[in-house]
Every structure is written in C-alpha cells, then in structure tokens.
Amino acid sequence: MTDHRMNLDLITDMFSLLDRHCYTRGDNEHTGRAIVLIGDLTRIYEGSQDHPFGPSIGEVPPRPEPVPPEPTRGDAATVPTGEVKTLISALIIAADYKRDRAEMCADCADQSCPTCEWRLRDAQAYDRAHVQLLQSAEASATAAASHPEPAAGPAANPEAGQ
C-alpha cells in the first residue's frame, strides 16, 4: 500500500463507523481481513480496481512491474503516542494474515507460487515496519525519560510561593 491516504486514520475511522452502527469487532484474523478489504474498497470506489481479490473469487491480483525505490527524502509520519500500539497491532495482524493466506494457498503446497511469494514478501515488509516502529517508540521513550523537562517558574509548583 503506497497510497498515503490508506493509513491508520482511515482504518480507525472505518472501524469507528462500524462501531457506531453497532457492529462488533471479531477476532484478529477477521480484523486483519477487514483492513485488507478497506484497501480494496478504496481502490474500487476510485475505479482503480474492479472487485476484491481473494480465494472465493479465484483470481490472483495483478502485480505491477517493480519500480526502483525512490531516494530517501527524509519524509516521516508522526504517530500520536496513543496510536503507536494500534499501528503496531495492525501491522502484526496484516503480516499474520498474509502468512495465513500463503499457508492456505490452493495453487501450491509449499508456498512457492508467485502469489505466495508476494504475500510472504508483504508479511516480511509488515514485520520490518512494526519492528522499526517499535524501536523508534522505545528510543523516543528512552530519550524522554533521560531528558525530563525542567519546571517553568512558580506556576510549576503552586506551593512554592506559600
């Protein structure tokens, strides 16, 4: 998913919408499937995809030609502290979902077909992203703990002037 609009905010907004309409969350496997379907829904809505791909439809999604990676521009997305665990959980669920899909492949027994290889590469990318996010969160927490903010004048301690 290279579309910057398909992000944690969209996923949580969609799940919030379902919650408001009294739909209840299932297990992690079904939540992971829902995340994948949200991506399909966005592409179908914009007309860049005709229908969801999956084992019930019996089609393999078209794979675009590999594009050389763009040079790193230093772009970063700020994730609020309260959302980091949610994002890490979503990445773990997505990776597990891709591995499960490869394991249940009807086209091969040993996960060697192009679709399985594609799914396993995606799972590895999700794993790398979640580890990188976890390391970044831990580094931020360590830095914040080692550099406490100084108190600012008498307003910081109301008993100081009494």
mmCIF file of C-alpha atoms in Angstrom, residues 68-145:
data_model
loop_
_atom_site.group_PDB
_atom_site.id
_atom_site.type_symbol
_atom_site.label_atom_id
_atom_site.label_comp_id
_atom_site.label_asym_id
_atom_site.label_seq_id
_atom_site.Cartn_x
_atom_site.Cartn_y
_atom_site.Cartn_z
ATOM 1 C CA PRO A 68 13.053 1.133 -8.361
ATOM 2 C CA PRO A 69 12.872 2.656 -4.895
ATOM 3 C CA GLU A 70 12.884 6.410 -4.731
ATOM 4 C CA PRO A 71 15.765 8.012 -2.887
ATOM 5 C CA THR A 72 15.026 8.611 0.757
ATOM 6 C CA ARG A 73 13.676 12.097 1.221
ATOM 7 C CA GLY A 74 13.528 12.050 4.983
ATOM 8 C CA ASP A 75 9.735 12.022 4.961
ATOM 9 C CA ALA A 76 8.229 10.877 8.208
ATOM 10 C CA ALA A 77 4.778 10.457 9.596
ATOM 11 C CA THR A 78 4.112 11.480 13.159
ATOM 12 C CA VAL A 79 2.095 8.906 15.050
ATOM 13 C CA PRO A 80 0.480 10.082 18.286
ATOM 14 C CA THR A 81 1.757 8.145 21.291
ATOM 15 C CA GLY A 82 -1.686 6.711 21.981
ATOM 16 C CA GLU A 83 -1.893 5.277 18.441
ATOM 17 C CA VAL A 84 1.501 3.523 18.307
ATOM 18 C CA LYS A 85 0.203 0.309 19.881
ATOM 19 C CA THR A 86 -2.753 0.288 17.476
ATOM 20 C CA LEU A 87 -0.484 0.726 14.466
ATOM 21 C CA ILE A 88 1.899 -1.999 15.653
ATOM 22 C CA SER A 89 -1.067 -4.324 16.249
ATOM 23 C CA ALA A 90 -2.428 -3.607 12.765
ATOM 24 C CA LEU A 91 0.965 -4.395 11.209
ATOM 25 C CA ILE A 92 1.217 -7.660 13.155
ATOM 26 C CA ILE A 93 -2.333 -8.638 12.144
ATOM 27 C CA ALA A 94 -1.634 -7.800 8.497
ATOM 28 C CA ALA A 95 1.600 -9.839 8.487
ATOM 29 C CA ASP A 96 -0.130 -12.827 10.093
ATOM 30 C CA TYR A 97 -2.959 -12.549 7.584
ATOM 31 C CA LYS A 98 -0.536 -12.599 4.633
ATOM 32 C CA ARG A 99 1.277 -15.637 6.073
ATOM 33 C CA ASP A 100 -2.045 -17.431 6.668
ATOM 34 C CA ARG A 101 -3.135 -16.729 3.098
ATOM 35 C CA ALA A 102 0.154 -18.153 1.789
ATOM 36 C CA GLU A 103 -0.216 -21.218 4.029
ATOM 37 C CA MET A 104 -3.744 -21.891 2.759
ATOM 38 C CA CYS A 105 -2.854 -21.392 -0.921
ATOM 39 C CA ALA A 106 -4.803 -23.669 -3.248
ATOM 40 C CA ASP A 107 -2.264 -23.251 -6.062
ATOM 41 C CA CYS A 108 0.742 -24.795 -4.338
ATOM 42 C CA ALA A 109 1.648 -26.952 -1.362
ATOM 43 C CA ASP A 110 4.985 -25.388 -0.464
ATOM 44 C CA GLN A 111 4.314 -21.623 -0.716
ATOM 45 C CA SER A 112 6.422 -21.389 -3.866
ATOM 46 C CA CYS A 113 3.952 -19.916 -6.359
ATOM 47 C CA PRO A 114 4.266 -16.222 -7.268
ATOM 48 C CA THR A 115 1.201 -15.288 -5.212
ATOM 49 C CA CYS A 116 2.600 -16.944 -2.076
ATOM 50 C CA GLU A 117 5.993 -15.338 -2.604
ATOM 51 C CA TRP A 118 4.261 -11.953 -2.978
ATOM 52 C CA ARG A 119 2.240 -12.499 0.208
ATOM 53 C CA LEU A 120 5.296 -13.610 2.169
ATOM 54 C CA ARG A 121 7.285 -10.575 0.959
ATOM 55 C CA ASP A 122 4.442 -8.347 2.135
ATOM 56 C CA ALA A 123 4.400 -10.114 5.510
ATOM 57 C CA GLN A 124 8.139 -9.514 5.869
ATOM 58 C CA ALA A 125 7.672 -5.829 4.973
ATOM 59 C CA TYR A 126 4.948 -5.511 7.636
ATOM 60 C CA ASP A 127 7.243 -7.240 10.142
ATOM 61 C CA ARG A 128 10.104 -4.839 9.340
ATOM 62 C CA ALA A 129 7.788 -1.836 9.643
ATOM 63 C CA HIS A 130 6.431 -2.966 13.007
ATOM 64 C CA VAL A 131 9.938 -3.648 14.374
ATOM 65 C CA GLN A 132 11.146 -0.254 13.121
ATOM 66 C CA LEU A 133 8.145 1.476 14.686
ATOM 67 C CA LEU A 134 8.659 -0.399 17.953
ATOM 68 C CA GLN A 135 12.358 0.535 18.059
ATOM 69 C CA SER A 136 11.529 4.155 17.284
ATOM 70 C CA ALA A 137 8.890 4.255 20.044
ATOM 71 C CA GLU A 138 11.313 2.701 22.541
ATOM 72 C CA ALA A 139 14.048 5.179 21.556
ATOM 73 C CA SER A 140 11.620 8.091 21.985
ATOM 74 C CA ALA A 141 10.528 6.799 25.387
ATOM 75 C CA THR A 142 14.150 6.349 26.488
ATOM 76 C CA ALA A 143 15.071 9.842 25.295
ATOM 77 C CA ALA A 144 12.080 11.364 27.072
ATOM 78 C CA ALA A 145 12.950 9.535 30.302
#
